[in-house]
Coordinates of C-alpha atoms and ligand atoms in Angstrom, one line a residue:
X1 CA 0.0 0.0 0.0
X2 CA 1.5 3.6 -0.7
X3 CA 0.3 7.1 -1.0
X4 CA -3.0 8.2 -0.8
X5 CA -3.9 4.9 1.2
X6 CA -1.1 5.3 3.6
X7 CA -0.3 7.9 5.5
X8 CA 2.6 7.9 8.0
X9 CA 1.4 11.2 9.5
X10 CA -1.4 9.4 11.1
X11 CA 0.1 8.1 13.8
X12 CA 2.1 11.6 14.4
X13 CA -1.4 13.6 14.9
X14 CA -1.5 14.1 18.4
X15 CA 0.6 13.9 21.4
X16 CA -0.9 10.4 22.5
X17 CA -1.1 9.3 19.3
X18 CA 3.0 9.7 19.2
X19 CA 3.0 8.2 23.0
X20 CA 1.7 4.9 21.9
X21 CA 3.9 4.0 19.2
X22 CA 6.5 5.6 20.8
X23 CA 9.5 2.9 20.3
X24 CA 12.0 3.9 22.8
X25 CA 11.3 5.1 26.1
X26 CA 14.0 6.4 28.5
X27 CA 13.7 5.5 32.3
X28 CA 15.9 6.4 35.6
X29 CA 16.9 2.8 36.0
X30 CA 18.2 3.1 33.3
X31 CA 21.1 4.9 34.4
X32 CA 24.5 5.0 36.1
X33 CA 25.7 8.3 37.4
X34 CA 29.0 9.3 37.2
X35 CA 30.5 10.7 41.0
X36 CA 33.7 12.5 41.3
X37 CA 35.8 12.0 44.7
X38 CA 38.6 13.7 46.1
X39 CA 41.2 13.2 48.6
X40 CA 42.4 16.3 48.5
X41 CA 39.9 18.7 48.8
X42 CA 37.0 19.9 52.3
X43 CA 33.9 20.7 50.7
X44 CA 32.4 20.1 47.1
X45 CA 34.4 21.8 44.0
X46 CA 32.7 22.8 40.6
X47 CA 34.7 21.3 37.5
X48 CA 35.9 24.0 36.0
X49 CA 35.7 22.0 32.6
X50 CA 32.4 20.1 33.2
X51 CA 29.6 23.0 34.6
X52 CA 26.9 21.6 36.9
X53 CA 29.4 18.9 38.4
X54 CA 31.3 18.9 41.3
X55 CA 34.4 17.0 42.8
X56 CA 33.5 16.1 46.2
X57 CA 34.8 15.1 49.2
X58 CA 33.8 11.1 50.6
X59 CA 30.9 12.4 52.9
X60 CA 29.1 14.5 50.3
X61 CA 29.9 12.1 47.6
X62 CA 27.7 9.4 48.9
X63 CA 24.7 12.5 49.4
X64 CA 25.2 12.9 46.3
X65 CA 25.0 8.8 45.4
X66 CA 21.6 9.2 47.6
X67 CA 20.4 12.1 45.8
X68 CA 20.5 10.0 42.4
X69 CA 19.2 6.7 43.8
X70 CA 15.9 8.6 45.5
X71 CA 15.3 10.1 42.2
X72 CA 15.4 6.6 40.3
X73 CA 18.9 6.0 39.0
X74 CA 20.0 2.6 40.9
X75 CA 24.1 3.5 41.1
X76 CA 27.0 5.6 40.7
X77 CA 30.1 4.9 39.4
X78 CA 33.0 6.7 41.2
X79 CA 36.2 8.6 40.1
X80 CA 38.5 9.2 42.6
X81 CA 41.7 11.8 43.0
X82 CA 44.0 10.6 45.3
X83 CA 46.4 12.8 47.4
X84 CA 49.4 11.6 46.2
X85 CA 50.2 10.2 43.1
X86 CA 53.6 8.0 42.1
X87 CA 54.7 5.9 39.2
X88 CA 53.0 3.1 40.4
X89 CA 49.4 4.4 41.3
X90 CA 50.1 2.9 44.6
X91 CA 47.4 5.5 46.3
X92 CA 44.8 3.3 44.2
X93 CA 45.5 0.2 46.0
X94 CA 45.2 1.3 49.8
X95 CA 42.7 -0.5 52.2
X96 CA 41.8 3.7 52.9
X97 CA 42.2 4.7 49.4
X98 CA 40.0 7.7 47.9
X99 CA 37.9 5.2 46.4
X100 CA 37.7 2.3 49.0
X101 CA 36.4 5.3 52.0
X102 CA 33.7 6.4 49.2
X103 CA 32.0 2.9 48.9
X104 CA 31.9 2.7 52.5
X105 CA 30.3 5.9 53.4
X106 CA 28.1 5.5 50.1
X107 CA 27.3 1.6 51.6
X108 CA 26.7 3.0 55.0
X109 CA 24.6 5.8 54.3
X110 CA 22.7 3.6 51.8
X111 CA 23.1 0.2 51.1
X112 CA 20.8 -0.2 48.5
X113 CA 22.5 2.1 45.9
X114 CA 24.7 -0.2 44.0
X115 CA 28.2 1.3 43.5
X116 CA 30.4 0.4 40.7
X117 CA 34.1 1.6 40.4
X118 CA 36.5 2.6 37.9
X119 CA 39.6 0.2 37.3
X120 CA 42.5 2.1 36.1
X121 CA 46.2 3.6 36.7
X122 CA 45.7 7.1 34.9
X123 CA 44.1 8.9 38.1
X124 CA 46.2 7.6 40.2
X125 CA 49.7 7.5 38.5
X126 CA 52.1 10.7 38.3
X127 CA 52.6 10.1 34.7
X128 CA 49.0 10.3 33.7
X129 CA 49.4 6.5 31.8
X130 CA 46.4 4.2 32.4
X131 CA 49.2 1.3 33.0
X132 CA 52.4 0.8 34.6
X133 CA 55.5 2.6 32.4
X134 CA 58.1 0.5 31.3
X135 CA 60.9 2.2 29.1
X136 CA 58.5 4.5 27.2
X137 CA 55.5 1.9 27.1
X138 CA 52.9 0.9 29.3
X139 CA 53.7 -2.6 30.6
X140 CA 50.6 -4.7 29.8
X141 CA 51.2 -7.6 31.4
X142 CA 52.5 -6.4 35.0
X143 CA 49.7 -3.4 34.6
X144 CA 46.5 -6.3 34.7
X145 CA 47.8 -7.9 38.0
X146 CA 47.8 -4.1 39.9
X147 CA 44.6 -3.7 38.2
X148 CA 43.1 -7.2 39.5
X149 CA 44.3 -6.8 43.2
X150 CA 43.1 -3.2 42.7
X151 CA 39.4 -4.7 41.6
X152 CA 40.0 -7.1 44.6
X153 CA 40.6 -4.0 46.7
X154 CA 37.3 -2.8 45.6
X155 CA 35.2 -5.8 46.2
X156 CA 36.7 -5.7 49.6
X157 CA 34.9 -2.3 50.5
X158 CA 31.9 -2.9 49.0
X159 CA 32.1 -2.5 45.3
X160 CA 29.2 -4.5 43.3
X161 CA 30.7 -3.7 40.1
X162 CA 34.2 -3.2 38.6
X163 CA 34.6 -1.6 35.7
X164 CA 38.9 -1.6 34.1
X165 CA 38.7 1.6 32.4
X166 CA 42.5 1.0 30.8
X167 CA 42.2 -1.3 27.7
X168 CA 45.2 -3.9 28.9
X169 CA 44.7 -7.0 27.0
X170 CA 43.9 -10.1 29.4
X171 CA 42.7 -7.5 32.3
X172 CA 39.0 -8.8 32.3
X173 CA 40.5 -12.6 32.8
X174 CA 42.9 -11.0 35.3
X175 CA 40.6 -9.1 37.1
X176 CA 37.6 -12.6 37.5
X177 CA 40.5 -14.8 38.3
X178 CA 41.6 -12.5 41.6
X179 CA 38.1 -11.7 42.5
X180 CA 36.9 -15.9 42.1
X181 CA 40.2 -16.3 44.5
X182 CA 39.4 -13.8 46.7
X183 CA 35.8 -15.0 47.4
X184 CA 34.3 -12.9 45.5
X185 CA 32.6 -14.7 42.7
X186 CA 29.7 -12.4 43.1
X187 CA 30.9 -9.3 41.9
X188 CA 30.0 -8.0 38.4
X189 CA 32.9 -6.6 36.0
X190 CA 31.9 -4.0 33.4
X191 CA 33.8 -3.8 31.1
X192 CA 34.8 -0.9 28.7
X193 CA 35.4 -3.3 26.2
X194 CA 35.7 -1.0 22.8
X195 CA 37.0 2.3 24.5
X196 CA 38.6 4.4 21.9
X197 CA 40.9 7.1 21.6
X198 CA 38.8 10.4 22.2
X199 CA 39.2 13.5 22.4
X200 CA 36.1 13.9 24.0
X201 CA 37.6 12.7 27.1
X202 CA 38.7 16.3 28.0
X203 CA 36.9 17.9 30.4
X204 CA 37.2 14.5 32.3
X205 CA 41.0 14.7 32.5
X206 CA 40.8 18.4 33.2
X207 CA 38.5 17.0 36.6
X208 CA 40.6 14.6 37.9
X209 CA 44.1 15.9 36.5
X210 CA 44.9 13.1 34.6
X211 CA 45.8 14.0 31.1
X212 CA 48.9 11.7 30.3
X213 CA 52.4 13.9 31.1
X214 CA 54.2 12.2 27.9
X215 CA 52.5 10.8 24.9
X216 CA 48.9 10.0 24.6
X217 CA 47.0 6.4 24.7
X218 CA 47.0 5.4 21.2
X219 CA 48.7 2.7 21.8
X220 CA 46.2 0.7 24.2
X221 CA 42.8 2.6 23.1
X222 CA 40.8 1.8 20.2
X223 CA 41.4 3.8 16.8
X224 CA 38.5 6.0 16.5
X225 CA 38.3 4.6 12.2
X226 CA 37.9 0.9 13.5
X227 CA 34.7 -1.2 14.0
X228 CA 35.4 -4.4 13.0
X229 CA 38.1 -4.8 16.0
X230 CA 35.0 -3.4 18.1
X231 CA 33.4 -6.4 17.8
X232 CA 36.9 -8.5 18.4
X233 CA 37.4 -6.6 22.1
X234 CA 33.6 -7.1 23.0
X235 CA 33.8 -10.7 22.2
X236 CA 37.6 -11.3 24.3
X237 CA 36.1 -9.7 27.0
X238 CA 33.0 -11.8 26.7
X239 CA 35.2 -15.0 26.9
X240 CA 37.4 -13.9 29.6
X241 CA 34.1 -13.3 31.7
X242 CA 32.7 -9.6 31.4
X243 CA 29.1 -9.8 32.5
X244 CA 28.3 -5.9 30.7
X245 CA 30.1 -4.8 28.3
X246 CA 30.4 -1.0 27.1
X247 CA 31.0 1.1 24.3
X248 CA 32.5 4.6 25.0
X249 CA 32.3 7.2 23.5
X250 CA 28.7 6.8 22.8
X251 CA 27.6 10.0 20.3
X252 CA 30.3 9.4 17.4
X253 CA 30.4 5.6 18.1
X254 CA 26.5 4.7 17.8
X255 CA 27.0 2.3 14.7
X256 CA 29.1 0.7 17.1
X257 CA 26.9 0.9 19.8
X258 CA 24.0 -0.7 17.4
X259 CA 26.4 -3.3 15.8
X260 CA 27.3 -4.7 19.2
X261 CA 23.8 -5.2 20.2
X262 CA 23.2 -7.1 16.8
X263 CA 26.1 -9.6 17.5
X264 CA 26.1 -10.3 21.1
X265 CA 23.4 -11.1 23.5
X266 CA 24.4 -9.5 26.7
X267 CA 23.6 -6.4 28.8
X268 CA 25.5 -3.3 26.5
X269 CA 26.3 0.0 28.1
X270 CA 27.0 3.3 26.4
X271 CA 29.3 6.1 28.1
X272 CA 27.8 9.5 27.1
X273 CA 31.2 10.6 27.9
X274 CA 32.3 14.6 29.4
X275 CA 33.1 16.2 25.9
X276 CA 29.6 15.1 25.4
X277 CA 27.9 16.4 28.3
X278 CA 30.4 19.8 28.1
X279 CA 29.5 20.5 24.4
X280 CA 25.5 20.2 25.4
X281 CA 26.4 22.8 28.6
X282 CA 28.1 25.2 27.2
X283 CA 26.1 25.4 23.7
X284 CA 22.7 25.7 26.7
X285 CA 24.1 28.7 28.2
X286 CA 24.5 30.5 25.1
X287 CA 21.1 29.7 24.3
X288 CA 22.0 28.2 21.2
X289 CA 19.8 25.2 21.5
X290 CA 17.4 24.3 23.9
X291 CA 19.2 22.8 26.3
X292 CA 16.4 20.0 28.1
X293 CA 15.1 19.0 24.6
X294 CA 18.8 18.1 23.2
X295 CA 19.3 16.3 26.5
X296 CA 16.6 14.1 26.1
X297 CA 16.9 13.4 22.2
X298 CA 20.8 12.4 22.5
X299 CA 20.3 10.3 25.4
X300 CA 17.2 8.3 23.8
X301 CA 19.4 8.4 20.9
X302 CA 22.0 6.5 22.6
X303 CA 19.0 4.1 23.7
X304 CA 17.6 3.9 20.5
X305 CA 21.3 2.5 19.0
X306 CA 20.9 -0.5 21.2
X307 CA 22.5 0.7 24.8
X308 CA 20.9 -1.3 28.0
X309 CA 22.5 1.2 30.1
X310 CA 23.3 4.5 29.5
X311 CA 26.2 6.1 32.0
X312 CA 25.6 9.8 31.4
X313 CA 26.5 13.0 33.8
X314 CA 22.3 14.1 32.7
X315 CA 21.2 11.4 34.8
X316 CA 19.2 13.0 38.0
X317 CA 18.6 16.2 35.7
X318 CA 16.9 13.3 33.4
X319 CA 15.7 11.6 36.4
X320 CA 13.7 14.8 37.6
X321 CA 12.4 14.7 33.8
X322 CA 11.0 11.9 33.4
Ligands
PBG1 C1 40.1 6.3 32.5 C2 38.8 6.9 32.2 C3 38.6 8.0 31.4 C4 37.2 8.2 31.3 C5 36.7 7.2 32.1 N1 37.7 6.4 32.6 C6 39.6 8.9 30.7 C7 40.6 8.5 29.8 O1 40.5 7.4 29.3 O2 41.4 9.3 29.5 C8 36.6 9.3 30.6 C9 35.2 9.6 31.0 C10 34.6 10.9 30.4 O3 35.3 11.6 29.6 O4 33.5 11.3 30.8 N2 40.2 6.0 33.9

């Protein structure tokens, strides 16, 4: 059937009309909210780079984990500065680390809100390298066991969730290996399985100082021009036992985003990263676009591309939305 018999516009006449055969629907539980925590600072900090967010200290980091979970959003997943950095990230390993204090205040104040934590080097190490610097490389294979006992370190405080952040090869098997021996079989790892080499991880570095001092990461994250070795990460990190697996950057990677969710069967997540969220600020308070609406149509967007789980800065403000 075709023109004058059918008509498209039909189903676009009214407002709940366009609510019925709406096809993607964005909801609070949805979400994972992105918290900021530092050692090094008394009383909550705007990011400079990121406007709206803040950098806060442990006891007003987990108000702000119960501020997301009573509007909807069921977790956080933390950031941490530490005081002092070295060449060997030690500060990310301590039993009273930044980021081991934060999921215990956040689990004491709230045990309900489920708290997953970034697994990396690049916060915590002087150089600003995601790994463990050997010559003028990052060391992959002695950088996955600091990453696992750091995982362990997590579990041990709390953590539901890990999430290695650094694109080591072998860190997902690594990281299930020390967490099985270490009793906890029950913890989920997330991994950001096809992470690539973006630039619109600025602002981010700007918040938690972590810009690499020498170099850049091109030579452990993904080249923005490939898919096909997209697919390749997602499905090593399958077998070495992710249970979620993510795509990050979301906004330029979406065929990725929707090619993943073709090819495997598992829960996907999408990281609508800080360039992303930084572009949408900045462009709102010069009233170029309208701010709420482009919130709402990127994040669906993301959705729509085949994302289970969206991690996005928006989340309460989408929250309080919805
Ligand atoms: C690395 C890490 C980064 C982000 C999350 N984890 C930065 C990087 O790889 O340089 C970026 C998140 C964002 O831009 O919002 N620990």
């Amino acid at each position: 059937m075709s023109f004058p018999e059918s008509r498209p516009r039909r189903l676009r006449r009214t407002e709940a009309i366009r609510k019925l055969v709406c096809e993607t629907r964005l909801h609070p539980s949805q979400f994972i909210y992105p918290v900021f925590v530092s050692e090094t600072i008394k009383k909550p900090e705007p990011i400079g780079s990121m406007p709206g967010l803040y950098n806060f200290p442990v006891k007003e980091a987990a108000r702000e984990a119960d501020r997301a979970y009573k509007l909807g959003i069921p977790g956080v997943i933390l950031f941490g500065t530490p005081a002092e950095k070295d060449a060997s990230g030690s500060a990310s390993l301590k039993t009273d680390g930044i980021i081991q204090q934060a999921i215990r205040e956040i689990k004491n104040l709230n045990p309900e809100i489920l708290v997953a934590t970034d697994v990396c080097l690049c916060e915590y190490t002087d150089h600003g390298h995601c790994g463990l610097i050997s010559g003028d490389e990052v060391d992959n294979d002695a950088t996955i066991q600091v990453l696992a006992a750091q995982a362990v370190s997590h579990a041990e405080a709390g953590a539901d969730i890990v999430a290695p952040s650094d694109m080591m090869d072998g860190r997902v098997a690594a990281i299930r290996s020390m967490l099985d021996a270490g009793g906890f079989d029950d913890r989920i790892i997330m991994a950001y399985s096809a992470k690539y080499c973006s630039a619109f991880y600025g602002p981010f570095r700007d918040a938690v100082d972590s810009a690499p001092r020498f170099g850049d990461r091109r030579g452990y994250q993904m080249d923005p021009p490939n898919a096909r070795e997209a697919l390749k990460e997602i499905e090593l990190d399958l077998e070495e036992g992710a249970d979620i697996v993510m795509v990050k950057p979301a906004l330029s990677y979406l065929d990725i985003i929707c090619r993943v969710k073709d090819t495997f069967d598992v829960p996907l997540a999408a990281y609508n990263v800080s360039g992303e969220y930084s572009m949408i600020k900045l462009a709102g308070k010069e009233n170029l676009i309208d701010e709420k609406r482009l919130i709402l149509e990127v994040l669906t967007s993301i959705k729509r591309a085949g994302a289970d789980i969206i991690i996005s800065y928006f989340a309460p403000d989408v929250a309080e939305w919805l």
